[in-house]
Amino acid sequence: DITSITNAADSCRMLSPDDKIVIAGGDGTLSRFVNDVYDLQLTNEVFFYTCGSGNDFLNDVCESCQIKDNLIPMNEFMKNLPLVTVNGKSSRFINGIGYGIDGYCCEEGDRIRENSNKKVDYTAIAIKGLLGKFKPRNAKVTVDGVTIEYKKVWLAPTMIGRFFGGGMMITPKQDRLNAEHVVSSVVVHDAGKLKILTVFPKIFKGKHVSHTDIYEVKLGHEIRVEFDKPCALQVDGETYLNVKYYTVSYH
């Protein structure tokens, strides 16, 4: 029974070299699989069949890779991935880290799922957060040894892909296969509610980047983001609560 697999590495070790692997699920399932098998250096062909709700990985790669029978060839995308450390736990990530209102949305989404069977509307949660449910923080962001302090930070994600939050193109210029092995560190800062509400819809098309007064992105190998007050964070859709800071390493 495939649903009883607790660690994909144990199952993959029993495969013959000619066996093909298909992962069916969403971004969270994909992230878990990648972390389970990352050190195995699999020679089997690996494919991803998307049947999740957010599908940020699919959104990122659908135009650049050959998808046949709804199967995404994964081997190239699993070769080298950045490492994130949160609350003492380190893992690889396939899309990105959401810190700030994105983490708040995941926290609220998890709470709704625990208490009802309703479909979670992350856009509605985000709008409520922008209207006052989420309180922006002050932050210190260090990229390759250079630290900048920001006030009134709404978002401070680090991305290897372009999409998070179920279709928001937060880093439209990020290339997950870039030869330099850099990630994008983003800060959305120093904006009031009205400004944020005006810019927010543009994130879905990546048009928010023109608002350089509140949006800043830096490329780097070593990232550290620290808030003055803890808040929730998400890594490929997995929620972490009460996070004061996170670090990313990518070489």
JSON list of N, CA, C and O in Angstrom, two decimals, residues 124-181:
[
{"chain": "A", "resi": 124, "resn": "ALA", "atom": "N", "xyz": [-8.48, 34.92, 0.21]},
{"chain": "A", "resi": 124, "resn": "ALA", "atom": "CA", "xyz": [-9.35, 35.59, 1.19]},
{"chain": "A", "resi": 124, "resn": "ALA", "atom": "C", "xyz": [-8.64, 35.76, 2.52]},
{"chain": "A", "resi": 124, "resn": "ALA", "atom": "O", "xyz": [-8.75, 36.81, 3.17]},
{"chain": "A", "resi": 125, "resn": "ILE", "atom": "N", "xyz": [-7.88, 34.74, 2.93]},
{"chain": "A", "resi": 125, "resn": "ILE", "atom": "CA", "xyz": [-7.12, 34.83, 4.18]},
{"chain": "A", "resi": 125, "resn": "ILE", "atom": "C", "xyz": [-6.09, 35.95, 4.07]},
{"chain": "A", "resi": 125, "resn": "ILE", "atom": "O", "xyz": [-5.89, 36.73, 5.01]},
{"chain": "A", "resi": 126, "resn": "ALA", "atom": "N", "xyz": [-5.42, 36.02, 2.92]},
{"chain": "A", "resi": 126, "resn": "ALA", "atom": "CA", "xyz": [-4.39, 37.05, 2.74]},
{"chain": "A", "resi": 126, "resn": "ALA", "atom": "C", "xyz": [-4.99, 38.45, 2.81]},
{"chain": "A", "resi": 126, "resn": "ALA", "atom": "O", "xyz": [-4.41, 39.35, 3.43]},
{"chain": "A", "resi": 127, "resn": "ILE", "atom": "N", "xyz": [-6.14, 38.64, 2.19]},
{"chain": "A", "resi": 127, "resn": "ILE", "atom": "CA", "xyz": [-6.77, 39.96, 2.21]},
{"chain": "A", "resi": 127, "resn": "ILE", "atom": "C", "xyz": [-7.15, 40.36, 3.63]},
{"chain": "A", "resi": 127, "resn": "ILE", "atom": "O", "xyz": [-6.93, 41.50, 4.06]},
{"chain": "A", "resi": 128, "resn": "LYS", "atom": "N", "xyz": [-7.71, 39.41, 4.39]},
{"chain": "A", "resi": 128, "resn": "LYS", "atom": "CA", "xyz": [-8.03, 39.70, 5.79]},
{"chain": "A", "resi": 128, "resn": "LYS", "atom": "C", "xyz": [-6.77, 40.04, 6.58]},
{"chain": "A", "resi": 128, "resn": "LYS", "atom": "O", "xyz": [-6.77, 40.92, 7.44]},
{"chain": "A", "resi": 129, "resn": "GLY", "atom": "N", "xyz": [-5.69, 39.33, 6.27]},
{"chain": "A", "resi": 129, "resn": "GLY", "atom": "CA", "xyz": [-4.43, 39.62, 6.93]},
{"chain": "A", "resi": 129, "resn": "GLY", "atom": "C", "xyz": [-3.93, 41.00, 6.61]},
{"chain": "A", "resi": 129, "resn": "GLY", "atom": "O", "xyz": [-3.47, 41.74, 7.49]},
{"chain": "A", "resi": 130, "resn": "LEU", "atom": "N", "xyz": [-4.04, 41.39, 5.35]},
{"chain": "A", "resi": 130, "resn": "LEU", "atom": "CA", "xyz": [-3.60, 42.72, 4.92]},
{"chain": "A", "resi": 130, "resn": "LEU", "atom": "C", "xyz": [-4.45, 43.82, 5.56]},
{"chain": "A", "resi": 130, "resn": "LEU", "atom": "O", "xyz": [-3.98, 44.94, 5.77]},
{"chain": "A", "resi": 131, "resn": "LEU", "atom": "N", "xyz": [-5.69, 43.49, 5.84]},
{"chain": "A", "resi": 131, "resn": "LEU", "atom": "CA", "xyz": [-6.60, 44.48, 6.42]},
{"chain": "A", "resi": 131, "resn": "LEU", "atom": "C", "xyz": [-6.44, 44.63, 7.93]},
{"chain": "A", "resi": 131, "resn": "LEU", "atom": "O", "xyz": [-7.10, 45.46, 8.54]},
{"chain": "A", "resi": 132, "resn": "GLY", "atom": "N", "xyz": [-5.58, 43.81, 8.52]},
{"chain": "A", "resi": 132, "resn": "GLY", "atom": "CA", "xyz": [-5.33, 44.01, 9.95]},
{"chain": "A", "resi": 132, "resn": "GLY", "atom": "C", "xyz": [-5.08, 42.78, 10.78]},
{"chain": "A", "resi": 132, "resn": "GLY", "atom": "O", "xyz": [-4.58, 42.88, 11.90]},
{"chain": "A", "resi": 133, "resn": "LYS", "atom": "N", "xyz": [-5.45, 41.59, 10.26]},
{"chain": "A", "resi": 133, "resn": "LYS", "atom": "CA", "xyz": [-5.23, 40.37, 11.03]},
{"chain": "A", "resi": 133, "resn": "LYS", "atom": "C", "xyz": [-3.74, 40.07, 11.21]},
{"chain": "A", "resi": 133, "resn": "LYS", "atom": "O", "xyz": [-3.33, 39.51, 12.24]},
{"chain": "A", "resi": 134, "resn": "PHE", "atom": "N", "xyz": [-2.95, 40.43, 10.21]},
{"chain": "A", "resi": 134, "resn": "PHE", "atom": "CA", "xyz": [-1.49, 40.23, 10.30]},
{"chain": "A", "resi": 134, "resn": "PHE", "atom": "C", "xyz": [-0.81, 41.55, 10.60]},
{"chain": "A", "resi": 134, "resn": "PHE", "atom": "O", "xyz": [-1.11, 42.57, 9.97]},
{"chain": "A", "resi": 135, "resn": "LYS", "atom": "N", "xyz": [0.10, 41.53, 11.55]},
{"chain": "A", "resi": 135, "resn": "LYS", "atom": "CA", "xyz": [0.85, 42.74, 11.92]},
{"chain": "A", "resi": 135, "resn": "LYS", "atom": "C", "xyz": [2.27, 42.63, 11.37]},
{"chain": "A", "resi": 135, "resn": "LYS", "atom": "O", "xyz": [3.01, 41.70, 11.70]},
{"chain": "A", "resi": 136, "resn": "PRO", "atom": "N", "xyz": [2.67, 43.56, 10.49]},
{"chain": "A", "resi": 136, "resn": "PRO", "atom": "CA", "xyz": [4.03, 43.50, 9.93]},
{"chain": "A", "resi": 136, "resn": "PRO", "atom": "C", "xyz": [5.09, 43.66, 11.01]},
{"chain": "A", "resi": 136, "resn": "PRO", "atom": "O", "xyz": [4.85, 44.24, 12.06]},
{"chain": "A", "resi": 137, "resn": "ARG", "atom": "N", "xyz": [6.26, 43.11, 10.74]},
{"chain": "A", "resi": 137, "resn": "ARG", "atom": "CA", "xyz": [7.38, 43.12, 11.66]},
{"chain": "A", "resi": 137, "resn": "ARG", "atom": "C", "xyz": [8.52, 44.00, 11.15]},
{"chain": "A", "resi": 137, "resn": "ARG", "atom": "O", "xyz": [8.56, 44.35, 9.97]},
{"chain": "A", "resi": 138, "resn": "ASN", "atom": "N", "xyz": [9.46, 44.31, 12.04]},
{"chain": "A", "resi": 138, "resn": "ASN", "atom": "CA", "xyz": [10.75, 44.83, 11.61]},
{"chain": "A", "resi": 138, "resn": "ASN", "atom": "C", "xyz": [11.67, 43.63, 11.39]},
{"chain": "A", "resi": 138, "resn": "ASN", "atom": "O", "xyz": [11.51, 42.59, 12.02]},
{"chain": "A", "resi": 139, "resn": "ALA", "atom": "N", "xyz": [12.64, 43.78, 10.49]},
{"chain": "A", "resi": 139, "resn": "ALA", "atom": "CA", "xyz": [13.45, 42.63, 10.13]},
{"chain": "A", "resi": 139, "resn": "ALA", "atom": "C", "xyz": [14.90, 43.01, 9.84]},
{"chain": "A", "resi": 139, "resn": "ALA", "atom": "O", "xyz": [15.18, 44.14, 9.41]},
{"chain": "A", "resi": 140, "resn": "LYS", "atom": "N", "xyz": [15.79, 42.06, 10.08]},
{"chain": "A", "resi": 140, "resn": "LYS", "atom": "CA", "xyz": [17.18, 42.14, 9.63]},
{"chain": "A", "resi": 140, "resn": "LYS", "atom": "C", "xyz": [17.37, 41.05, 8.58]},
{"chain": "A", "resi": 140, "resn": "LYS", "atom": "O", "xyz": [17.12, 39.87, 8.84]},
{"chain": "A", "resi": 141, "resn": "VAL", "atom": "N", "xyz": [17.80, 41.45, 7.40]},
{"chain": "A", "resi": 141, "resn": "VAL", "atom": "CA", "xyz": [18.01, 40.50, 6.31]},
{"chain": "A", "resi": 141, "resn": "VAL", "atom": "C", "xyz": [19.47, 40.54, 5.90]},
{"chain": "A", "resi": 141, "resn": "VAL", "atom": "O", "xyz": [19.99, 41.60, 5.52]},
{"chain": "A", "resi": 142, "resn": "THR", "atom": "N", "xyz": [20.13, 39.39, 5.99]},
{"chain": "A", "resi": 142, "resn": "THR", "atom": "CA", "xyz": [21.55, 39.29, 5.63]},
{"chain": "A", "resi": 142, "resn": "THR", "atom": "C", "xyz": [21.69, 38.41, 4.40]},
{"chain": "A", "resi": 142, "resn": "THR", "atom": "O", "xyz": [21.25, 37.26, 4.39]},
{"chain": "A", "resi": 143, "resn": "VAL", "atom": "N", "xyz": [22.30, 38.97, 3.35]},
{"chain": "A", "resi": 143, "resn": "VAL", "atom": "CA", "xyz": [22.54, 38.24, 2.11]},
{"chain": "A", "resi": 143, "resn": "VAL", "atom": "C", "xyz": [24.04, 38.25, 1.84]},
{"chain": "A", "resi": 143, "resn": "VAL", "atom": "O", "xyz": [24.64, 39.32, 1.64]},
{"chain": "A", "resi": 144, "resn": "ASP", "atom": "N", "xyz": [24.64, 37.08, 1.89]},
{"chain": "A", "resi": 144, "resn": "ASP", "atom": "CA", "xyz": [26.09, 36.92, 1.68]},
{"chain": "A", "resi": 144, "resn": "ASP", "atom": "C", "xyz": [26.91, 37.91, 2.52]},
{"chain": "A", "resi": 144, "resn": "ASP", "atom": "O", "xyz": [27.82, 38.59, 2.04]},
{"chain": "A", "resi": 145, "resn": "GLY", "atom": "N", "xyz": [26.54, 38.00, 3.79]},
{"chain": "A", "resi": 145, "resn": "GLY", "atom": "CA", "xyz": [27.31, 38.79, 4.74]},
{"chain": "A", "resi": 145, "resn": "GLY", "atom": "C", "xyz": [26.94, 40.25, 4.87]},
{"chain": "A", "resi": 145, "resn": "GLY", "atom": "O", "xyz": [27.43, 40.94, 5.77]},
{"chain": "A", "resi": 146, "resn": "VAL", "atom": "N", "xyz": [26.06, 40.74, 4.03]},
{"chain": "A", "resi": 146, "resn": "VAL", "atom": "CA", "xyz": [25.64, 42.14, 4.07]},
{"chain": "A", "resi": 146, "resn": "VAL", "atom": "C", "xyz": [24.25, 42.22, 4.71]},
{"chain": "A", "resi": 146, "resn": "VAL", "atom": "O", "xyz": [23.29, 41.65, 4.19]},
{"chain": "A", "resi": 147, "resn": "THR", "atom": "N", "xyz": [24.15, 42.94, 5.83]},
{"chain": "A", "resi": 147, "resn": "THR", "atom": "CA", "xyz": [22.89, 43.03, 6.58]},
{"chain": "A", "resi": 147, "resn": "THR", "atom": "C", "xyz": [22.21, 44.38, 6.36]},
{"chain": "A", "resi": 147, "resn": "THR", "atom": "O", "xyz": [22.85, 45.43, 6.43]},
{"chain": "A", "resi": 148, "resn": "ILE", "atom": "N", "xyz": [20.92, 44.34, 6.09]},
{"chain": "A", "resi": 148, "resn": "ILE", "atom": "CA", "xyz": [20.10, 45.55, 5.97]},
{"chain": "A", "resi": 148, "resn": "ILE", "atom": "C", "xyz": [18.90, 45.39, 6.90]},
{"chain": "A", "resi": 148, "resn": "ILE", "atom": "O", "xyz": [18.31, 44.32, 6.99]},
{"chain": "A", "resi": 149, "resn": "GLU", "atom": "N", "xyz": [18.57, 46.46, 7.61]},
{"chain": "A", "resi": 149, "resn": "GLU", "atom": "CA", "xyz": [17.41, 46.44, 8.50]},
{"chain": "A", "resi": 149, "resn": "GLU", "atom": "C", "xyz": [16.23, 47.11, 7.82]},
{"chain": "A", "resi": 149, "resn": "GLU", "atom": "O", "xyz": [16.37, 48.15, 7.17]},
{"chain": "A", "resi": 150, "resn": "TYR", "atom": "N", "xyz": [15.06, 46.50, 7.96]},
{"chain": "A", "resi": 150, "resn": "TYR", "atom": "CA", "xyz": [13.84, 47.00, 7.34]},
{"chain": "A", "resi": 150, "resn": "TYR", "atom": "C", "xyz": [12.75, 47.17, 8.40]},
{"chain": "A", "resi": 150, "resn": "TYR", "atom": "O", "xyz": [12.71, 46.44, 9.39]},
{"chain": "A", "resi": 151, "resn": "LYS", "atom": "N", "xyz": [11.86, 48.12, 8.15]},
{"chain": "A", "resi": 151, "resn": "LYS", "atom": "CA", "xyz": [10.71, 48.33, 9.02]},
{"chain": "A", "resi": 151, "resn": "LYS", "atom": "C", "xyz": [9.43, 47.96, 8.29]},
{"chain": "A", "resi": 151, "resn": "LYS", "atom": "O", "xyz": [9.35, 47.99, 7.07]},
{"chain": "A", "resi": 152, "resn": "LYS", "atom": "N", "xyz": [8.45, 47.58, 9.07]},
{"chain": "A", "resi": 152, "resn": "LYS", "atom": "CA", "xyz": [7.11, 47.27, 8.55]},
{"chain": "A", "resi": 152, "resn": "LYS", "atom": "C", "xyz": [7.19, 46.26, 7.40]},
{"chain": "A", "resi": 152, "resn": "LYS", "atom": "O", "xyz": [6.75, 46.51, 6.28]},
{"chain": "A", "resi": 153, "resn": "VAL", "atom": "N", "xyz": [7.75, 45.09, 7.70]},
{"chain": "A", "resi": 153, "resn": "VAL", "atom": "CA", "xyz": [7.94, 44.04, 6.70]},
{"chain": "A", "resi": 153, "resn": "VAL", "atom": "C", "xyz": [6.70, 43.14, 6.64]},
{"chain": "A", "resi": 153, "resn": "VAL", "atom": "O", "xyz": [6.30, 42.56, 7.64]},
{"chain": "A", "resi": 154, "resn": "TRP", "atom": "N", "xyz": [6.13, 43.03, 5.44]},
{"chain": "A", "resi": 154, "resn": "TRP", "atom": "CA", "xyz": [4.97, 42.18, 5.21]},
{"chain": "A", "resi": 154, "resn": "TRP", "atom": "C", "xyz": [5.38, 40.79, 4.73]},
{"chain": "A", "resi": 154, "resn": "TRP", "atom": "O", "xyz": [4.74, 39.80, 5.05]},
{"chain": "A", "resi": 155, "resn": "LEU", "atom": "N", "xyz": [6.39, 40.74, 3.92]},
{"chain": "A", "resi": 155, "resn": "LEU", "atom": "CA", "xyz": [6.87, 39.48, 3.34]},
{"chain": "A", "resi": 155, "resn": "LEU", "atom": "C", "xyz": [8.39, 39.47, 3.34]},
{"chain": "A", "resi": 155, "resn": "LEU", "atom": "O", "xyz": [9.03, 40.49, 3.02]},
{"chain": "A", "resi": 156, "resn": "ALA", "atom": "N", "xyz": [8.97, 38.31, 3.66]},
{"chain": "A", "resi": 156, "resn": "ALA", "atom": "CA", "xyz": [10.43, 38.16, 3.57]},
{"chain": "A", "resi": 156, "resn": "ALA", "atom": "C", "xyz": [10.77, 36.73, 3.15]},
{"chain": "A", "resi": 156, "resn": "ALA", "atom": "O", "xyz": [11.42, 35.99, 3.90]},
{"chain": "A", "resi": 157, "resn": "PRO", "atom": "N", "xyz": [10.34, 36.32, 1.96]},
{"chain": "A", "resi": 157, "resn": "PRO", "atom": "CA", "xyz": [10.58, 34.94, 1.51]},
{"chain": "A", "resi": 157, "resn": "PRO", "atom": "C", "xyz": [11.96, 34.79, 0.85]},
{"chain": "A", "resi": 157, "resn": "PRO", "atom": "O", "xyz": [12.60, 35.77, 0.46]},
{"chain": "A", "resi": 158, "resn": "THR", "atom": "N", "xyz": [12.39, 33.54, 0.73]},
{"chain": "A", "resi": 158, "resn": "THR", "atom": "CA", "xyz": [13.56, 33.19, -0.06]},
{"chain": "A", "resi": 158, "resn": "THR", "atom": "C", "xyz": [13.14, 32.09, -1.02]},
{"chain": "A", "resi": 158, "resn": "THR", "atom": "O", "xyz": [12.54, 31.09, -0.60]},
{"chain": "A", "resi": 159, "resn": "MET", "atom": "N", "xyz": [13.46, 32.25, -2.31]},
{"chain": "A", "resi": 159, "resn": "MET", "atom": "CA", "xyz": [12.89, 31.39, -3.34]},
{"chain": "A", "resi": 159, "resn": "MET", "atom": "C", "xyz": [13.96, 30.77, -4.23]},
{"chain": "A", "resi": 159, "resn": "MET", "atom": "O", "xyz": [14.92, 31.42, -4.63]},
{"chain": "A", "resi": 160, "resn": "ILE", "atom": "N", "xyz": [13.73, 29.48, -4.57]},
{"chain": "A", "resi": 160, "resn": "ILE", "atom": "CA", "xyz": [14.48, 28.87, -5.66]},
{"chain": "A", "resi": 160, "resn": "ILE", "atom": "C", "xyz": [13.62, 28.84, -6.92]},
{"chain": "A", "resi": 160, "resn": "ILE", "atom": "O", "xyz": [14.11, 28.83, -8.04]},
{"chain": "A", "resi": 161, "resn": "GLY", "atom": "N", "xyz": [12.30, 28.81, -6.74]},
{"chain": "A", "resi": 161, "resn": "GLY", "atom": "CA", "xyz": [11.36, 28.92, -7.85]},
{"chain": "A", "resi": 161, "resn": "GLY", "atom": "C", "xyz": [10.78, 30.32, -7.92]},
{"chain": "A", "resi": 161, "resn": "GLY", "atom": "O", "xyz": [11.17, 31.21, -7.17]},
{"chain": "A", "resi": 162, "resn": "ARG", "atom": "N", "xyz": [9.80, 30.49, -8.80]},
{"chain": "A", "resi": 162, "resn": "ARG", "atom": "CA", "xyz": [9.19, 31.81, -8.96]},
{"chain": "A", "resi": 162, "resn": "ARG", "atom": "C", "xyz": [7.88, 31.96, -8.19]},
{"chain": "A", "resi": 162, "resn": "ARG", "atom": "O", "xyz": [7.47, 33.08, -7.89]},
{"chain": "A", "resi": 163, "resn": "PHE", "atom": "N", "xyz": [7.22, 30.84, -7.88]},
{"chain": "A", "resi": 163, "resn": "PHE", "atom": "CA", "xyz": [5.85, 30.89, -7.36]},
{"chain": "A", "resi": 163, "resn": "PHE", "atom": "C", "xyz": [5.77, 30.40, -5.92]},
{"chain": "A", "resi": 163, "resn": "PHE", "atom": "O", "xyz": [6.47, 29.48, -5.52]},
{"chain": "A", "resi": 164, "resn": "PHE", "atom": "N", "xyz": [4.85, 31.03, -5.17]},
{"chain": "A", "resi": 164, "resn": "PHE", "atom": "CA", "xyz": [4.42, 30.49, -3.89]},
{"chain": "A", "resi": 164, "resn": "PHE", "atom": "C", "xyz": [2.97, 30.87, -3.67]},
{"chain": "A", "resi": 164, "resn": "PHE", "atom": "O", "xyz": [2.37, 31.59, -4.47]},
{"chain": "A", "resi": 165, "resn": "GLY", "atom": "N", "xyz": [2.37, 30.33, -2.61]},
{"chain": "A", "resi": 165, "resn": "GLY", "atom": "CA", "xyz": [1.00, 30.71, -2.26]},
{"chain": "A", "resi": 165, "resn": "GLY", "atom": "C", "xyz": [-0.05, 30.32, -3.26]},
{"chain": "A", "resi": 165, "resn": "GLY", "atom": "O", "xyz": [-1.11, 30.95, -3.35]},
{"chain": "A", "resi": 166, "resn": "GLY", "atom": "N", "xyz": [0.20, 29.27, -4.06]},
{"chain": "A", "resi": 166, "resn": "GLY", "atom": "CA", "xyz": [-0.82, 28.82, -5.00]},
{"chain": "A", "resi": 166, "resn": "GLY", "atom": "C", "xyz": [-0.96, 29.69, -6.23]},
{"chain": "A", "resi": 166, "resn": "GLY", "atom": "O", "xyz": [-2.08, 29.93, -6.70]},
{"chain": "A", "resi": 167, "resn": "GLY", "atom": "N", "xyz": [0.15, 30.18, -6.77]},
{"chain": "A", "resi": 167, "resn": "GLY", "atom": "CA", "xyz": [0.11, 30.92, -8.03]},
{"chain": "A", "resi": 167, "resn": "GLY", "atom": "C", "xyz": [0.60, 32.34, -7.99]},
{"chain": "A", "resi": 167, "resn": "GLY", "atom": "O", "xyz": [0.47, 33.07, -8.98]},
{"chain": "A", "resi": 168, "resn": "MET", "atom": "N", "xyz": [1.17, 32.77, -6.86]},
{"chain": "A", "resi": 168, "resn": "MET", "atom": "CA", "xyz": [1.73, 34.13, -6.78]},
{"chain": "A", "resi": 168, "resn": "MET", "atom": "C", "xyz": [3.18, 34.11, -7.29]},
{"chain": "A", "resi": 168, "resn": "MET", "atom": "O", "xyz": [4.03, 33.41, -6.74]},
{"chain": "A", "resi": 169, "resn": "MET", "atom": "N", "xyz": [3.44, 34.91, -8.34]},
{"chain": "A", "resi": 169, "resn": "MET", "atom": "CA", "xyz": [4.76, 34.94, -8.94]},
{"chain": "A", "resi": 169, "resn": "MET", "atom": "C", "xyz": [5.63, 35.98, -8.22]},
{"chain": "A", "resi": 169, "resn": "MET", "atom": "O", "xyz": [5.89, 37.07, -8.74]},
{"chain": "A", "resi": 170, "resn": "ILE", "atom": "N", "xyz": [6.10, 35.62, -7.04]},
{"chain": "A", "resi": 170, "resn": "ILE", "atom": "CA", "xyz": [6.79, 36.58, -6.18]},
{"chain": "A", "resi": 170, "resn": "ILE", "atom": "C", "xyz": [8.17, 36.95, -6.71]},
{"chain": "A", "resi": 170, "resn": "ILE", "atom": "O", "xyz": [8.64, 38.07, -6.52]},
{"chain": "A", "resi": 171, "resn": "THR", "atom": "N", "xyz": [8.85, 36.01, -7.42]},
{"chain": "A", "resi": 171, "resn": "THR", "atom": "CA", "xyz": [10.19, 36.28, -7.94]},
{"chain": "A", "resi": 171, "resn": "THR", "atom": "C", "xyz": [10.24, 35.91, -9.43]},
{"chain": "A", "resi": 171, "resn": "THR", "atom": "O", "xyz": [10.78, 34.87, -9.80]},
{"chain": "A", "resi": 172, "resn": "PRO", "atom": "N", "xyz": [9.69, 36.75, -10.29]},
{"chain": "A", "resi": 172, "resn": "PRO", "atom": "CA", "xyz": [9.56, 36.39, -11.71]},
{"chain": "A", "resi": 172, "resn": "PRO", "atom": "C", "xyz": [10.87, 36.15, -12.45]},
{"chain": "A", "resi": 172, "resn": "PRO", "atom": "O", "xyz": [10.88, 35.48, -13.48]},
{"chain": "A", "resi": 173, "resn": "LYS", "atom": "N", "xyz": [11.99, 36.66, -11.93]},
{"chain": "A", "resi": 173, "resn": "LYS", "atom": "CA", "xyz": [13.27, 36.48, -12.63]},
{"chain": "A", "resi": 173, "resn": "LYS", "atom": "C", "xyz": [14.10, 35.32, -12.07]},
{"chain": "A", "resi": 173, "resn": "LYS", "atom": "O", "xyz": [15.18, 35.03, -12.58]},
{"chain": "A", "resi": 174, "resn": "GLN", "atom": "N", "xyz": [13.62, 34.66, -11.03]},
{"chain": "A", "resi": 174, "resn": "GLN", "atom": "CA", "xyz": [14.38, 33.56, -10.45]},
{"chain": "A", "resi": 174, "resn": "GLN", "atom": "C", "xyz": [14.38, 32.34, -11.36]},
{"chain": "A", "resi": 174, "resn": "GLN", "atom": "O", "xyz": [13.34, 31.95, -11.87]},
{"chain": "A", "resi": 175, "resn": "ASP", "atom": "N", "xyz": [15.55, 31.76, -11.59]},
{"chain": "A", "resi": 175, "resn": "ASP", "atom": "CA", "xyz": [15.71, 30.56, -12.41]},
{"chain": "A", "resi": 175, "resn": "ASP", "atom": "C", "xyz": [16.17, 29.42, -11.50]},
{"chain": "A", "resi": 175, "resn": "ASP", "atom": "O", "xyz": [17.27, 29.45, -10.97]},
{"chain": "A", "resi": 176, "resn": "ARG", "atom": "N", "xyz": [15.32, 28.42, -11.32]},
{"chain": "A", "resi": 176, "resn": "ARG", "atom": "CA", "xyz": [15.64, 27.34, -10.38]},
{"chain": "A", "resi": 176, "resn": "ARG", "atom": "C", "xyz": [16.84, 26.50, -10.84]},
{"chain": "A", "resi": 176, "resn": "ARG", "atom": "O", "xyz": [17.43, 25.77, -10.03]},
{"chain": "A", "resi": 177, "resn": "LEU", "atom": "N", "xyz": [17.21, 26.58, -12.10]},
{"chain": "A", "resi": 177, "resn": "LEU", "atom": "CA", "xyz": [18.36, 25.82, -12.60]},
{"chain": "A", "resi": 177, "resn": "LEU", "atom": "C", "xyz": [19.56, 26.72, -12.89]},
{"chain": "A", "resi": 177, "resn": "LEU", "atom": "O", "xyz": [20.44, 26.35, -13.66]},
{"chain": "A", "resi": 178, "resn": "ASN", "atom": "N", "xyz": [19.60, 27.89, -12.27]},
{"chain": "A", "resi": 178, "resn": "ASN", "atom": "CA", "xyz": [20.70, 28.81, -12.55]},
{"chain": "A", "resi": 178, "resn": "ASN", "atom": "C", "xyz": [22.05, 28.21, -12.17]},
{"chain": "A", "resi": 178, "resn": "ASN", "atom": "O", "xyz": [22.19, 27.57, -11.12]},
{"chain": "A", "resi": 179, "resn": "ALA", "atom": "N", "xyz": [23.04, 28.42, -13.03]},
{"chain": "A", "resi": 179, "resn": "ALA", "atom": "CA", "xyz": [24.37, 27.82, -12.84]},
{"chain": "A", "resi": 179, "resn": "ALA", "atom": "C", "xyz": [25.12, 28.39, -11.65]},
{"chain": "A", "resi": 179, "resn": "ALA", "atom": "O", "xyz": [26.01, 27.75, -11.10]},
{"chain": "A", "resi": 180, "resn": "GLU", "atom": "N", "xyz": [24.75, 29.60, -11.22]},
{"chain": "A", "resi": 180, "resn": "GLU", "atom": "CA", "xyz": [25.44, 30.25, -10.11]},
{"chain": "A", "resi": 180, "resn": "GLU", "atom": "C", "xyz": [24.98, 29.73, -8.75]},
{"chain": "A", "resi": 180, "resn": "GLU", "atom": "O", "xyz": [25.60, 30.03, -7.74]},
{"chain": "A", "resi": 181, "resn": "HIS", "atom": "N", "xyz": [23.90, 28.96, -8.74]},
{"chain": "A", "resi": 181, "resn": "HIS", "atom": "CA", "xyz": [23.33, 28.44, -7.49]},
{"chain": "A", "resi": 181, "resn": "HIS", "atom": "C", "xyz": [23.02, 29.57, -6.51]},
{"chain": "A", "resi": 181, "resn": "HIS", "atom": "O", "xyz": [23.51, 29.61, -5.38]}
]
